[in-house]
Every structure is written in C-alpha cells, then in structure tokens.
Coordinates of C-alpha atoms and ligand atoms in Angstrom, one line a residue:
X1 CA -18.4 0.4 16.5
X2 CA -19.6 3.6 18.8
X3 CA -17.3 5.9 20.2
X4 CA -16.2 4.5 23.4
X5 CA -14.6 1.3 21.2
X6 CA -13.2 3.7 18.8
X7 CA -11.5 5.7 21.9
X8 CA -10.9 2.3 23.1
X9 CA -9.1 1.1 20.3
X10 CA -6.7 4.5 20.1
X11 CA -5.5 3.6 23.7
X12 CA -4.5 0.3 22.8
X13 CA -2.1 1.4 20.3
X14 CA 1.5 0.0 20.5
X15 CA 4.1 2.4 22.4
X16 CA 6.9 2.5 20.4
X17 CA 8.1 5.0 23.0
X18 CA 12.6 4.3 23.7
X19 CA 12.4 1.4 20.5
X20 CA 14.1 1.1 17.3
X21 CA 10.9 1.4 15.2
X22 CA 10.8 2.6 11.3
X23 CA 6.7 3.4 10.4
X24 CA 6.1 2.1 6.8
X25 CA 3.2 3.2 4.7
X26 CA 0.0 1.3 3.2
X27 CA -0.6 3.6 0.1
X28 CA 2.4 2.8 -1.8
X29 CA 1.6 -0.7 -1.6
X30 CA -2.2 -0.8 -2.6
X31 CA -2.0 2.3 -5.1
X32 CA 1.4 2.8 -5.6
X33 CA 2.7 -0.4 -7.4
X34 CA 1.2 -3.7 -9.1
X35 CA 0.4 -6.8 -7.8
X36 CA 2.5 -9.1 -6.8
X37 CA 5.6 -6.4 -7.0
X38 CA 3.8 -4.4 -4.2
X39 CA 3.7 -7.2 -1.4
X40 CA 6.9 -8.5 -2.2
X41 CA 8.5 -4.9 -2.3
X42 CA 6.4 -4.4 1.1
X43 CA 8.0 -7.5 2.9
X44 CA 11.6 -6.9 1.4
X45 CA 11.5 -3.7 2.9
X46 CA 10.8 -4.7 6.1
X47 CA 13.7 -7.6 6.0
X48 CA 15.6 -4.7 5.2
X49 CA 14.8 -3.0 8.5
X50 CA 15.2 -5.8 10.6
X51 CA 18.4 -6.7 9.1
X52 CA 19.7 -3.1 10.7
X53 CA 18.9 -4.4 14.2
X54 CA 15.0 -2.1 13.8
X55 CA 11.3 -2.8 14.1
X56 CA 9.3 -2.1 10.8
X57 CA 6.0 -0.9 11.6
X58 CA 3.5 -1.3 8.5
X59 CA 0.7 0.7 9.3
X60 CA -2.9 0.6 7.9
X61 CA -6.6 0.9 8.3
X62 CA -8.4 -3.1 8.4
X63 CA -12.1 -2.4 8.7
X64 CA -12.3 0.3 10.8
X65 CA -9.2 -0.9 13.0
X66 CA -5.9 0.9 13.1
X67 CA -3.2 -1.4 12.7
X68 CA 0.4 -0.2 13.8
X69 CA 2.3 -3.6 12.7
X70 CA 0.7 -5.2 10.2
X71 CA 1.1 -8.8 9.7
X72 CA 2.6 -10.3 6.5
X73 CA -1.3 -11.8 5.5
X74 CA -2.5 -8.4 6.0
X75 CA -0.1 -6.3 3.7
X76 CA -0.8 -9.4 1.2
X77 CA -4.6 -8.5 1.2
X78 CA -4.0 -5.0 1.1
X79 CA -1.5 -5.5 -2.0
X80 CA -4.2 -7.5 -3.9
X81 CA -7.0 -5.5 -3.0
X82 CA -5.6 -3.0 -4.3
X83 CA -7.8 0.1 -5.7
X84 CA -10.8 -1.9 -3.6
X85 CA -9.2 -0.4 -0.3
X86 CA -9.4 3.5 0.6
X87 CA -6.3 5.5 -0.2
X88 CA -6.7 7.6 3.7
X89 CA -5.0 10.9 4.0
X90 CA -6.0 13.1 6.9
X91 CA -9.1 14.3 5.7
X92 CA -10.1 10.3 5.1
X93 CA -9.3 8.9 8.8
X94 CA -12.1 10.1 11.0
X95 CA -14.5 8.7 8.4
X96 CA -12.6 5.3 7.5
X97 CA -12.2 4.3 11.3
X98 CA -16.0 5.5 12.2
X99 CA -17.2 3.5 9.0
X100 CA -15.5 0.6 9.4
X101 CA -13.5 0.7 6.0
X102 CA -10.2 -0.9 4.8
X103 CA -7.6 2.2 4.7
X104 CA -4.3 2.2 2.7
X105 CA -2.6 5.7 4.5
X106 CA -0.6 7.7 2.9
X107 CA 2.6 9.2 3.7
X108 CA 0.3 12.0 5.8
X109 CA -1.8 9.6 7.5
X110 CA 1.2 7.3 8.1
X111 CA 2.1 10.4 9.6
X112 CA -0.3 11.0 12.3
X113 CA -0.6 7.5 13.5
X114 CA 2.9 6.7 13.7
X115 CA 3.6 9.6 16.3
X116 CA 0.3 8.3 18.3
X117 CA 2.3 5.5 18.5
X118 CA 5.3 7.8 19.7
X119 CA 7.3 6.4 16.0
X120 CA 10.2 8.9 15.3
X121 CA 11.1 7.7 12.0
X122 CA 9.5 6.7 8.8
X123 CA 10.2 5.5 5.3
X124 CA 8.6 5.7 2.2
X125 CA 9.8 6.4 -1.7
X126 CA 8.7 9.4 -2.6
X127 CA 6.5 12.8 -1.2
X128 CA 3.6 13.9 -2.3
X129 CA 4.1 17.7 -3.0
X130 CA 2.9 20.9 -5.0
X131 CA 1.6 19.2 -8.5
X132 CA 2.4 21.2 -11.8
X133 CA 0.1 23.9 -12.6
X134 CA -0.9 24.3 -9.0
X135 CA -1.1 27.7 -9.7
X136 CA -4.5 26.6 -11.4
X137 CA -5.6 23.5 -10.0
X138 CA -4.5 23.9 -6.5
X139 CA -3.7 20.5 -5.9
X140 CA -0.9 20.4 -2.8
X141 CA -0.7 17.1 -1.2
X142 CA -1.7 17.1 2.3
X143 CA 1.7 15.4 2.9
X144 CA 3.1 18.5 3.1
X145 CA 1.3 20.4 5.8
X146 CA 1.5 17.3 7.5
X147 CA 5.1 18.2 8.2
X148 CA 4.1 21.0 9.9
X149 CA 1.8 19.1 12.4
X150 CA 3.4 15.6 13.5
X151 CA 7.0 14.9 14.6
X152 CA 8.2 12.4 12.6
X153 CA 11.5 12.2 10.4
X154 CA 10.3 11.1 6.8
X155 CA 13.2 8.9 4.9
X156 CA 12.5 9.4 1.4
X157 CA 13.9 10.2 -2.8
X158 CA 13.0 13.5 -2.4
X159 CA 9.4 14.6 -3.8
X160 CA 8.1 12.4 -6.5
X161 CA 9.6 13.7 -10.1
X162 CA 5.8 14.4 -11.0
X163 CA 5.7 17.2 -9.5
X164 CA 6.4 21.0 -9.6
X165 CA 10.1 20.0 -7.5
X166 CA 10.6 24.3 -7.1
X167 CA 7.1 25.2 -6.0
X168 CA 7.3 22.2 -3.6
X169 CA 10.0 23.7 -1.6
X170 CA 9.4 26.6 -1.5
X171 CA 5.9 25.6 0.0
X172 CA 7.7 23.4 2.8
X173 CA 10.2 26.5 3.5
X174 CA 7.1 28.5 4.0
X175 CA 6.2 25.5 6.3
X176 CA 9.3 25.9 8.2
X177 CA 10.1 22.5 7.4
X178 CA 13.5 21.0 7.3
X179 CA 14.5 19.5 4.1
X180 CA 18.1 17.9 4.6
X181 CA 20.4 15.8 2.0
X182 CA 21.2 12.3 3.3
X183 CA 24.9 12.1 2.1
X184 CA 24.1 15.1 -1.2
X185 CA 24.2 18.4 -1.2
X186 CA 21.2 18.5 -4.3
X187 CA 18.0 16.9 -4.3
X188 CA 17.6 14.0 -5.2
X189 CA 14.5 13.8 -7.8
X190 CA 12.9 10.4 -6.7
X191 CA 13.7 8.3 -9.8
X192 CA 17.1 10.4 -10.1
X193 CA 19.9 10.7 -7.9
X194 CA 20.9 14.5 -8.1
X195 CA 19.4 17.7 -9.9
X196 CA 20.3 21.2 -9.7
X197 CA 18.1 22.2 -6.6
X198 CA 21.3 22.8 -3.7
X199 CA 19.9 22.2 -0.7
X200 CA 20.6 24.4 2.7
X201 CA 21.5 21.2 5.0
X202 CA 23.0 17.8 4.7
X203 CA 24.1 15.2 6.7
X204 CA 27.2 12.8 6.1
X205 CA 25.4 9.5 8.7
X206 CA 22.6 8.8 10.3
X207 CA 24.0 9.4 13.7
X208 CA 24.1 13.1 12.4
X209 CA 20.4 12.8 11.1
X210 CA 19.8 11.4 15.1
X211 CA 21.4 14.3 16.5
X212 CA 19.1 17.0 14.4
X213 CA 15.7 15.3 15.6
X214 CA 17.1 15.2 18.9
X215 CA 17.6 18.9 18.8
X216 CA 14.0 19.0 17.0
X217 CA 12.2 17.7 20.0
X218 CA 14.7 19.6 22.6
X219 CA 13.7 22.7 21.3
X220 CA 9.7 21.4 21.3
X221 CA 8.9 22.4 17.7
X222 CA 6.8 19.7 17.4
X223 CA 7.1 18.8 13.9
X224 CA 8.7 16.4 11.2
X225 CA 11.8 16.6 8.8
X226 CA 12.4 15.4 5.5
X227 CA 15.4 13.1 4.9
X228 CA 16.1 13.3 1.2
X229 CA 18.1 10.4 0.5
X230 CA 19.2 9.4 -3.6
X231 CA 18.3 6.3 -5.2
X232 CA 21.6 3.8 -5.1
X233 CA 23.6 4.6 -8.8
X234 CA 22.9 1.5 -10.1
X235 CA 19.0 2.3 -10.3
X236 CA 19.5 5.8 -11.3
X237 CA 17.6 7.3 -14.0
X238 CA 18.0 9.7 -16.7
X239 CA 16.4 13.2 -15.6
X240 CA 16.3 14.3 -19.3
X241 CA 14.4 11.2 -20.3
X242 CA 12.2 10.7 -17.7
X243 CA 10.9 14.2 -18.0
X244 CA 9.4 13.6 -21.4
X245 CA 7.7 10.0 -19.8
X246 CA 6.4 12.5 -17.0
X247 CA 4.8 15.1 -19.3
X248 CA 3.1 12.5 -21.5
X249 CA 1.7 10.5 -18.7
X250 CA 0.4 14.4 -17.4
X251 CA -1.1 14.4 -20.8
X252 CA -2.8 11.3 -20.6
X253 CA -3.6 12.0 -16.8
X254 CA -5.4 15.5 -18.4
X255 CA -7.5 14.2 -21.5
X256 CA -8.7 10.8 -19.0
X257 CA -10.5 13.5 -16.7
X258 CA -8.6 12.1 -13.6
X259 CA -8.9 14.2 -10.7
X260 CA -8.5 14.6 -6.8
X261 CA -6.8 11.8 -5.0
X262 CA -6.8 9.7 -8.2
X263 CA -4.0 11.7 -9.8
X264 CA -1.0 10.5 -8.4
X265 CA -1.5 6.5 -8.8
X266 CA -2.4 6.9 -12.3
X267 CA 0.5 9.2 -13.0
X268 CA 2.6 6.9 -11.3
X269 CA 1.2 3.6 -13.2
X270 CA 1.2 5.7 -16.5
X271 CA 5.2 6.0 -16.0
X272 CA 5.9 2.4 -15.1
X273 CA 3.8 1.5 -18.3
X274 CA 5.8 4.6 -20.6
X275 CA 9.5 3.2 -19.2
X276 CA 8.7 -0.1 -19.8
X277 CA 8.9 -1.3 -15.8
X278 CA 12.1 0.6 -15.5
X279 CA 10.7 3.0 -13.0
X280 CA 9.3 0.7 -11.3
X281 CA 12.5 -1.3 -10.6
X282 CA 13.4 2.4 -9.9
X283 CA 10.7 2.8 -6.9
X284 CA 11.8 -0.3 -5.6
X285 CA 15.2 0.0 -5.3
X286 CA 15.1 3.4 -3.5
X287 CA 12.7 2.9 -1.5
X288 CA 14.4 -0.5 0.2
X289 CA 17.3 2.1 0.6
X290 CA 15.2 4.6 2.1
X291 CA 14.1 1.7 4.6
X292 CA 17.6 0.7 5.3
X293 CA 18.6 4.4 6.1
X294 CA 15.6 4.8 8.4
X295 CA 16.5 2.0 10.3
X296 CA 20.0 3.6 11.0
X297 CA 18.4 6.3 11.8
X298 CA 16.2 4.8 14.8
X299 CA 19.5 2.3 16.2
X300 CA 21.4 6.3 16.4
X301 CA 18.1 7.3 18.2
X302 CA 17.7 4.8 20.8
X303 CA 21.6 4.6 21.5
Ligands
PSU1 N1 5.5 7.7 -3.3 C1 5.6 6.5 -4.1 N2 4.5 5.9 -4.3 C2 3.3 6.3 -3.8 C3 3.2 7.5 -3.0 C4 4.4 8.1 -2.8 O1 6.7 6.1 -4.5 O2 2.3 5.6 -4.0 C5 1.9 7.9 -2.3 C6 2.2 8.2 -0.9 O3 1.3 7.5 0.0 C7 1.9 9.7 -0.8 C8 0.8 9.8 -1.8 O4 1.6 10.2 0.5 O5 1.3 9.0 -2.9 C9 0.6 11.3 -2.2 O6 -0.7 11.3 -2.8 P1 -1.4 12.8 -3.1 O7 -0.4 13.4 -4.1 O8 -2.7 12.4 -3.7 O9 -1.4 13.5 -1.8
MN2 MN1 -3.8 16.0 -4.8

C-alpha cells in the first residue's frame, strides 16, 4: 500500500455526517474479554443500538484497512484472534495502517476515527485513566488526552475501578474535559454503580446530554465529553470487595513484570478469573447499557 492508497482509503470513509450513528470499539473485544463472550457481547451490543432506532458503528483496523462498520464475520475474527491482533491507540495507527496490520482500537483510537467519520457519539465500558502509582510509573492512558483532541461524546461506567479514580479526574479537569453523571450525581466506578466522588454536572435524559454537545460544538471547543453512566442495580458490585480482587490482581500484574500496553487486559482478565466470572457478567451488562444510552443520545441529536 503507498501513500496515495492510504490517502485514498481515508477519503472513502463513511460520512456519518446528520445520522443516528453510536461508534463502538475493537479493543474491548479482542483484549478486553474471552472468547466467545467477546463476540457475542460485541453483536448484542449492537442489537442494542439498533433496537433504539441508531446505527452501531464497530470500528477497527483489518490489514492495514480502516473499517468504520465492521461486519458480523469481522468482529468474529477479531474476537478469536484475540491477543494475535494489535491493541492501536494513537501512537499505534500511523504504523498499523502503513504496515498493513490487524488493529483492535481502543477507546482513543476509536476516538479519532469515528470523528473522521463525523460520529458524535460513542460507547464503550469503561476509560482508560491515570493508573495507581502513576506518580512513579507514569502510566496515563492516552484515552485521556484524547478527550482533549476529538469531539466525540464517550458513553461509558466511569474510569475502569483499576485505576487511581481521584488522580484521573483531576487529570481530565486539567484537560478541561467534561465529566457529566448520566442520571447520578457520583461516579459511577465501572463495576459499581456509585462512590463518593460528587460530580460537578449531571443530566436527568439523553435529550439533555444532546443539548450539552450541541452547545460543545456551538461554542467550537472542539473536543469530547465523558458520559458517566452506572451499571443497571442488578449487576452492581460490591466496592469494598472488589477493591481487595483489584489490589491482588495489581500484585500479580507487579511480580509477572507486565508492562506498557499489556497492563490493562491482564488486570482486567486477572479480575474476571479472582470474582469467579462475576465481573465479567459485570462488563457485560453495563456496557450493553452504555450502548443503549448512546443510541438515545444520537436519535436526541439528529431530531
Ligand atoms: N474498558 C473495558 N474493557 C477494555 C477497555 C476498557 O471495559 O478492554 C480498553 C479500552 O479499549 C481502553 C483501553 O481504551 O482498555 C485502555 O488501555 P490503556 O490503559 O492501556 O490505555
Ligand atoms: Mn498505560
């Protein structure tokens, strides 16, 4: 592939430009959950979308070609694949596309090629964020400056309980990026549906969440929002008792060596595997609520 097929290839993206679309992200599939849970979660997610009247918009990387829709046998190799395919945040898209690699993007990639594709809104489960001990290790998820740079509203459970929850917002306020409660007042803590972190904004609907990125783009600030929306009750786990899973899977994360980009998939398998598949069942359910919100969210939009 040279250049002028690569620049080629960007102009043929979709425009989702006046439509109902909700962007959905590859990495939760191929490194956030097991096979076959992952493609079924994927597919049940977008059912979920299209059941609100919206388009779900899978997006991922398939040999070198940007894929804005993905089709059902695509998110199916991508779920079996697995740890075979490239987890692609910002830093990993110029040199997936150029090499011709298999991409699974994460929320920040998701990012950037959903608003190519002119996407307002966008689902996932939970953000990457400030990790514990950041102070030392500096690890930050690039999903966080990411905020910053593309002008998408992000649906999510908050930042994933992993990580250092304070640190992470104060990081986004130092962002200038809007963190807002979808129907709570408190963050929600991903696999929990409150905690004691009050928020500065909330909205009661999603024709209220319509109206602030409205404003957003009236005012050209040119960047995204965080929609923090709590796992349904049912699903709701125990802060207390997931916090002890959490620091022993840090633990086990620390004497295995694992480091950069590998740190949050094994954290995140290490908890399913501590709770017994509980948090798992956890991830699933919140994030086909986060996908069902979204899709509200776009029908308010486009009205
Ligand atoms: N939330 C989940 N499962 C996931 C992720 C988030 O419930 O797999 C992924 C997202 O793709 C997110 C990424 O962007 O983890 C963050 O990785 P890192 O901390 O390495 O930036
Ligand atoms: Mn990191």
């Amino acid at each position: 592939m040279d250049i002028q097929q690569i620049k080629n290839m960007i102009e043929d993206l979709p425009d989702f430009t006046g439509k109902k679309a909700v962007a959905l992200e590859t990495t939760i599939i191929s490194h956030g959950m097991p096979y076959p849970q992952n493609v079924k979660t994927a597919l049940a997610v977008e059912d979920e979308i299209r059941k609100q009247g919206a388009i779900p918009v899978t997006i991922g990387i398939l040999d070198g070609k940007i894929k804005i829709g993905m089709t059902p046998d695509e998110i199916e190799e991508f779920g079996k694949k697995q740890s075979q395919i490239m987890k692609v945040s910002r830093r990993d898209l110029a040199y997936c596309v150029a090499n011709k690699k298999s991409g699974a993007t994460t929320v920040a990639a998701t990012m950037i090629l959903a608003s190519l594709a002119n996407i307002k809104v966008f689902a996932t489960g939970g953000l990457g964020g400030v990790h514990r001990g950041a102070q030392e290790n500096f690890d930050i998820s690039a999903d966080l400056d990411e905020f910053s740079r593309s002008p998408i509203a992000v649906v999510c459970s908050g930042p994933k309980a992993i990580l250092d929850i304070p640190l992470t917002l104060e990081y986004l306020e130092t962002k200038g990026v809007p963190v807002i409660g979808y129907q709570t007042e408190y963050l929600p803590l991903f696999y929990s549906r409150s905690s004691s972190y009050k928020l500065e904004a909330s909205v009661k609907d999603a024709a209220e969440a319509a109206k602030i990125i409205s404003t957003s783009d009236a005012l050209k600030l040119h960047q995204g929002m965080i929609f923090a929306n709590p796992i349904p009750s049912d699903y709701s786990l125990d802060n207390k008792m997931m916090e002890t899973y959490i620091e022993k899977a840090l633990e086990e994360c620390e004497k295995a060596g694992v480091k950069g980009k590998a740190i949050t998939p094994f954290l995140l398998a290490k908890v399913v595997e501590l709770t017994g598949g509980k948090s798992l069942d956890a991830n699933i359910a919140l994030i086909k609520n986060n996908a069902k919100v979204a899709a509200q969210i776009a029908v308010e939009l486009n009205k």
